[in-house]
Tab-separated table of C-alpha atoms and ligand atoms in Angstrom:
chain	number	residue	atom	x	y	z
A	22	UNK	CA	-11.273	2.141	1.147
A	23	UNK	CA	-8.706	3.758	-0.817
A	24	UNK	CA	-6.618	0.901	-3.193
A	25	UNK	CA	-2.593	1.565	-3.344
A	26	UNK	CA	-0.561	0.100	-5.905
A	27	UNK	CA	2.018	-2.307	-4.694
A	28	UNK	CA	4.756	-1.786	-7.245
A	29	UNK	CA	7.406	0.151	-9.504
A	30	UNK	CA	6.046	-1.223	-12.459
A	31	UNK	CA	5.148	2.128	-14.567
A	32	UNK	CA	3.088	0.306	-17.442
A	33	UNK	CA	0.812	-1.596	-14.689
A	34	UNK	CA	0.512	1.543	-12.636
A	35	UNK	CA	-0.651	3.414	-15.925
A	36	UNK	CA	-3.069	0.287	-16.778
A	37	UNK	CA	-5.107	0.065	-13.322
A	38	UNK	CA	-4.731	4.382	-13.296
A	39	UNK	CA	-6.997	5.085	-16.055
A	40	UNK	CA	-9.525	2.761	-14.738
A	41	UNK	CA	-9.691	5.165	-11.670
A	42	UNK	CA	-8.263	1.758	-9.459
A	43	UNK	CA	-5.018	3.591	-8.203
A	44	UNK	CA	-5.548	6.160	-5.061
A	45	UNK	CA	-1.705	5.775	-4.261
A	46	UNK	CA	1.130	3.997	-4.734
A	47	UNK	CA	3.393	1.919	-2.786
A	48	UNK	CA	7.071	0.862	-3.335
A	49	UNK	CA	9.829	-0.778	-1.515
A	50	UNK	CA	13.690	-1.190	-1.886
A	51	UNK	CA	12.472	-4.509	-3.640
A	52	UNK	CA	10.108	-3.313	-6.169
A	53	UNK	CA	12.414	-0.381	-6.998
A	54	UNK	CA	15.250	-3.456	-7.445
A	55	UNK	CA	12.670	-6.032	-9.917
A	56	UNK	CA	11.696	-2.437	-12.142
A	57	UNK	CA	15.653	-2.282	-12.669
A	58	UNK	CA	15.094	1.400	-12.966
A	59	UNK	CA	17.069	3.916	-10.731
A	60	UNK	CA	14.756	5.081	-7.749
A	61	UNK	CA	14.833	8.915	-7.991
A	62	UNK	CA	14.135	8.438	-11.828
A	63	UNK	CA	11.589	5.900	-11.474
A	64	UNK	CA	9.832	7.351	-8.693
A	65	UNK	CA	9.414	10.527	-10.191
A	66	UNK	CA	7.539	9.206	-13.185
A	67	UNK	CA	5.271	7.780	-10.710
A	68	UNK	CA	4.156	11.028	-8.782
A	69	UNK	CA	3.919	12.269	-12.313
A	70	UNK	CA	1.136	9.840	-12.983
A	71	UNK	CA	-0.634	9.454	-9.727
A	72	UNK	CA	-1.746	12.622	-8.233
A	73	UNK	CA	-1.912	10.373	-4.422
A	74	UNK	CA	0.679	9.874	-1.857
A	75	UNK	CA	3.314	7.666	-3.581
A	76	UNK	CA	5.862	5.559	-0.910
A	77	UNK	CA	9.573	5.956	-1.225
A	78	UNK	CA	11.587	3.896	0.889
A	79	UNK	CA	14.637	5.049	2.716
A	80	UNK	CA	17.045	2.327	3.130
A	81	UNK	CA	19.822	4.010	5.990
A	82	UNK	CA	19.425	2.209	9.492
A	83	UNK	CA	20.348	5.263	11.586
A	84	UNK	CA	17.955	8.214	12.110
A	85	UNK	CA	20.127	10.900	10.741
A	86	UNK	CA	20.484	8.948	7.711
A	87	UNK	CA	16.895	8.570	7.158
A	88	UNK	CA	15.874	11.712	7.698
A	89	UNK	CA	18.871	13.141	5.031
A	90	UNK	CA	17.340	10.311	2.703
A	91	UNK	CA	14.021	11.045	3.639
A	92	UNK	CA	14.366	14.920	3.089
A	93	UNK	CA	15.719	14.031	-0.479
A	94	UNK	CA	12.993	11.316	-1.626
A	95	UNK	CA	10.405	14.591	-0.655
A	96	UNK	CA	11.713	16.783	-3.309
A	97	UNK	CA	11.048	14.431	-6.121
A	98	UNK	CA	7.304	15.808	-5.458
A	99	UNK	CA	4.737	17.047	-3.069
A	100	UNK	CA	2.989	13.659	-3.149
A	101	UNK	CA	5.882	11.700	-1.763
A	102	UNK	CA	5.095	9.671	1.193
A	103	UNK	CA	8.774	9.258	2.929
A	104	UNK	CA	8.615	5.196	3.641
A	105	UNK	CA	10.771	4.293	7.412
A	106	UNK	CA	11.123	1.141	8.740
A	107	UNK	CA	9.152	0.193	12.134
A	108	UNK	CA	12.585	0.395	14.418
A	109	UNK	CA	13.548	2.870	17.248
A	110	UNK	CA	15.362	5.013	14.412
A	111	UNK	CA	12.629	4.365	12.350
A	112	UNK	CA	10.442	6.063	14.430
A	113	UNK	CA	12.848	9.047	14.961
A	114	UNK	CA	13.108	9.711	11.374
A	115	UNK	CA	8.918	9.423	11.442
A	116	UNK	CA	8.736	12.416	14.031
A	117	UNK	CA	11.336	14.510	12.818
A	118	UNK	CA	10.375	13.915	8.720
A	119	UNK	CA	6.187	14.365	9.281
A	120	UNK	CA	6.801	17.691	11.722
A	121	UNK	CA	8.543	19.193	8.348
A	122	UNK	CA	5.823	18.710	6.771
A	123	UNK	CA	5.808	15.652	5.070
A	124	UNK	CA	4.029	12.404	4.848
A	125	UNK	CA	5.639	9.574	6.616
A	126	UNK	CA	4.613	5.667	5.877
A	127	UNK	CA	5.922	3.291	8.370
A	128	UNK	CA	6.581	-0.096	7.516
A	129	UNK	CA	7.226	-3.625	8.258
A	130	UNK	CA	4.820	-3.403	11.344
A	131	UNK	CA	3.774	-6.648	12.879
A	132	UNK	CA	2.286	-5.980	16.175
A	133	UNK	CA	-0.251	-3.435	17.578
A	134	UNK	CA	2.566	-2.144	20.157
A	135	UNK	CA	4.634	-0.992	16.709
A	136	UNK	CA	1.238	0.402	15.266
A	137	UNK	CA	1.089	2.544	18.995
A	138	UNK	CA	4.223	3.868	18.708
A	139	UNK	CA	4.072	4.819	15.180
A	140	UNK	CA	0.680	6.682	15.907
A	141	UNK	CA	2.327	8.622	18.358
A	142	UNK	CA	5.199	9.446	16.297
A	143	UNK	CA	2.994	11.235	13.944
A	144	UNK	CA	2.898	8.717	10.761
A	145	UNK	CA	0.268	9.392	8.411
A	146	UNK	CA	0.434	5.730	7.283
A	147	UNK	CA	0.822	2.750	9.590
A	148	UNK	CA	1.797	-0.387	7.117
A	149	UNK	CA	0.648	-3.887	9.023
A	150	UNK	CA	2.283	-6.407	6.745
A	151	UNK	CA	-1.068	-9.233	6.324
A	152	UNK	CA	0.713	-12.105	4.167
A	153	UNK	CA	3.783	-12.015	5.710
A	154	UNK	CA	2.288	-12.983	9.238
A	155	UNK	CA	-0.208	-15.402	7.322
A	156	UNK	CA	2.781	-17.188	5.932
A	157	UNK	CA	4.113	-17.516	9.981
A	158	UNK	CA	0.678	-19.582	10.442
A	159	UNK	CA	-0.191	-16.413	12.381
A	160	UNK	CA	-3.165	-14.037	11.960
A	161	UNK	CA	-2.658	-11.050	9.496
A	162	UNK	CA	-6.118	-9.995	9.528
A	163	UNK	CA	-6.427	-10.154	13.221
A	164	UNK	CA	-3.743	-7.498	13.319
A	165	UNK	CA	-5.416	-5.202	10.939
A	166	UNK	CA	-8.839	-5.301	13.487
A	167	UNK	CA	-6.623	-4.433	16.316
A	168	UNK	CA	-4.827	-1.877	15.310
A	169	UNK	CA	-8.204	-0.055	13.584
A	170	UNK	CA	-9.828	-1.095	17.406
A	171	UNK	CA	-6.953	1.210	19.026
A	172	UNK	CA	-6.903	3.664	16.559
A	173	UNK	CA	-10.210	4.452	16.745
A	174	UNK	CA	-10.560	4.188	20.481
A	175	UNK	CA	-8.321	7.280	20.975
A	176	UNK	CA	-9.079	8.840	17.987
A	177	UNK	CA	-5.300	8.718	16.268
A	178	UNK	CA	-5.384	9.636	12.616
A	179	UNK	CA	-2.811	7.211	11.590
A	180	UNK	CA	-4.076	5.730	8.612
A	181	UNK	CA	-3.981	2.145	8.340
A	182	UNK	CA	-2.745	1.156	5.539
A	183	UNK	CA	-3.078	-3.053	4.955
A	184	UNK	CA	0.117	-4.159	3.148
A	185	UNK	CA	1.793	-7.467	2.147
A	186	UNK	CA	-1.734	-8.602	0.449
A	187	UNK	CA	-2.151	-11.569	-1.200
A	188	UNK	CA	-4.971	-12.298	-2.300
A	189	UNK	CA	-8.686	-10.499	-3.653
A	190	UNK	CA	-9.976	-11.938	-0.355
A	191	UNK	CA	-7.805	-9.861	1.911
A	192	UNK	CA	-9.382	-7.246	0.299
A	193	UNK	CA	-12.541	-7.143	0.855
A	194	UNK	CA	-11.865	-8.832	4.730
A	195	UNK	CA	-9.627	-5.403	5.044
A	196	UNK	CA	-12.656	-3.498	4.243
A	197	UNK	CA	-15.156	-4.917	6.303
A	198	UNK	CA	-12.534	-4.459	9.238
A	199	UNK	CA	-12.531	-0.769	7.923
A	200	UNK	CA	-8.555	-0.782	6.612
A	201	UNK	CA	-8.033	2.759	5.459
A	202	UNK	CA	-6.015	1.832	2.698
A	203	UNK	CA	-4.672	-1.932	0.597
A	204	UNK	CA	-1.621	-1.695	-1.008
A	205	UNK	CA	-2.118	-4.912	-3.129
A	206	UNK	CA	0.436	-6.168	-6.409
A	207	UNK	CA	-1.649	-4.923	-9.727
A	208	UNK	CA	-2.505	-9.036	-10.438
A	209	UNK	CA	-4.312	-8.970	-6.967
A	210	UNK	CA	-6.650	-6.013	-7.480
A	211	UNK	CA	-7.506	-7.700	-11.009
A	212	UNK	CA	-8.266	-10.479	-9.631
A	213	UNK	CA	-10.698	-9.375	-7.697
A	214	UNK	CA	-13.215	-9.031	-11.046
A	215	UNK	CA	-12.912	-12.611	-11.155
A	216	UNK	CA	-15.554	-15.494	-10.261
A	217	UNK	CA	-16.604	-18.563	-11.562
A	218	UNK	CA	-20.244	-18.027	-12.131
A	219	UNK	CA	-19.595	-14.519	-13.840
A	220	UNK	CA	-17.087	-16.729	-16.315
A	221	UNK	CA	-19.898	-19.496	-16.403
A	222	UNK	CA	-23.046	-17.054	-16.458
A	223	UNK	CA	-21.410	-15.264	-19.746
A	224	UNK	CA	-20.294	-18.617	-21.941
A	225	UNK	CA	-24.177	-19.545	-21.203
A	226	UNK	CA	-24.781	-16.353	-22.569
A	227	UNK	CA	-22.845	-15.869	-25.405
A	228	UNK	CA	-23.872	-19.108	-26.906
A	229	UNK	CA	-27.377	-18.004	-26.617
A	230	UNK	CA	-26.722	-15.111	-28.422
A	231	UNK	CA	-24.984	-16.450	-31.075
A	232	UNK	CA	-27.820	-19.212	-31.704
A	233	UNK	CA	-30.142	-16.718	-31.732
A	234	UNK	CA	-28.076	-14.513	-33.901
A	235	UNK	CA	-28.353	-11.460	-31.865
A	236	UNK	CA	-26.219	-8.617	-33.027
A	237	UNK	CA	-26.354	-5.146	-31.275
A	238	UNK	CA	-23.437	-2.829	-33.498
B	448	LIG	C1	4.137	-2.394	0.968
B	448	LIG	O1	4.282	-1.311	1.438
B	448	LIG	C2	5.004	-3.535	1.296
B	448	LIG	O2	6.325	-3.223	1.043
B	448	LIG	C3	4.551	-4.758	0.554
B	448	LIG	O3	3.155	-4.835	0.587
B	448	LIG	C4	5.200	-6.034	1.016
B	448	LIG	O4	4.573	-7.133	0.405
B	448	LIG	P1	5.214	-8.592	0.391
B	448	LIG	O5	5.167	-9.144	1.770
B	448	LIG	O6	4.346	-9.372	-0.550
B	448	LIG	O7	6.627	-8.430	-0.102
């Protein structure tokens, strides 16, 4: 499973990069907003850094907008993914941007019919959003097997790409479902090093070592 970054935040993008944790990126008219940083400008940095797709969001409502704002986020660099919202323009923009050429990331999709639809439209990326449906009492994860289920049965290449994530858990359910891709905040893919016993197992052993004086270097 291939781990996207779920934020404009160079110096944490640069961190979890040189540990090899960062196939992509992901951003959204939010992150681009807390990073304070003007999106062209910041965005280009990014594809800079990360040689993987990197997700620019347009943020027109009508097709031909999109697809002018999508045609301009693609010349910041070849790795651009152009990021459209799951809506009927949406999904214009999606056919028209990925027959140019480009790679297209839909987004905000909640449902398997919206996953369909963007399939057929010719996204590369399908983004389910998992937390946000979680925080409805309804089942993000669920969504995720469904749309792989469909995928698969007819062979689409749409990759699914498992957004709004929360927590280390979802990440590890999205691979067993076989998620393509988590786009997860940097604090939730460093959290997933974390676990009691390995905090436990190591004071036990560091006091050990110390009584016993053991130095290596
Ligand atoms: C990624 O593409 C999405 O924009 C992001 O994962 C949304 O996450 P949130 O629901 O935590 O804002």
């Amino acid at each position: 499973m291939k781990f996207f970054v779920d934020t404009a935040d160079v110096d944490a993008i640069r961190e979890l990069h040189e540990l090899g944790m960062v196939d992509g990126v992901t951003t959204n008219p939010s992150l681009i907003a807390k990073s304070g940083r003007d999106i062209l400008e910041v965005t280009k940095e990014i594809c800079e850094m990360v040689p993987g797709p990197v997700s620019a969001e347009v943020v027109a409502l009508d097709a031909e907008a999109m697809i002018a704002e999508g045609r301009k986020l693609a010349e910041i660099a070849p790795n651009i993914a152009v990021k459209v919202p799951l809506t009927w323009d949406g999904l214009k923009a999606c056919k028209v941007l990925s027959e140019e050429g480009n790679m297209v990331n839909v987004t905000l999709c909640f449902s398997a019919n919206q996953a369909l639809l963007a399939a057929k439209a010719g996204a590369t990326f399908i983004s389910p959003f998992i937390g946000r449906l979680d925080d409805l009492n309804l089942d993000g994860l669920q969504l995720i097997a469904d749309i792989r289920q469909i995928y698969d049965n007819y062979g689409y290449e749409t990759q699914v790409l498992a957004a709004s994530i929360r927590s280390a858990n979802h990440m590890s359910d999205c691979a067993k479902i076989g998620a393509d891709v988590c786009t997860a905040p940097p604090a939730v893919i460093k959290a997933m090093a974390n676990h009691v016993l390995t905090d436990k197992g190591l004071a036990a052993f560091v006091a050990d070592a110390e009584k016993a004086g053991i130095k290596i270097v």
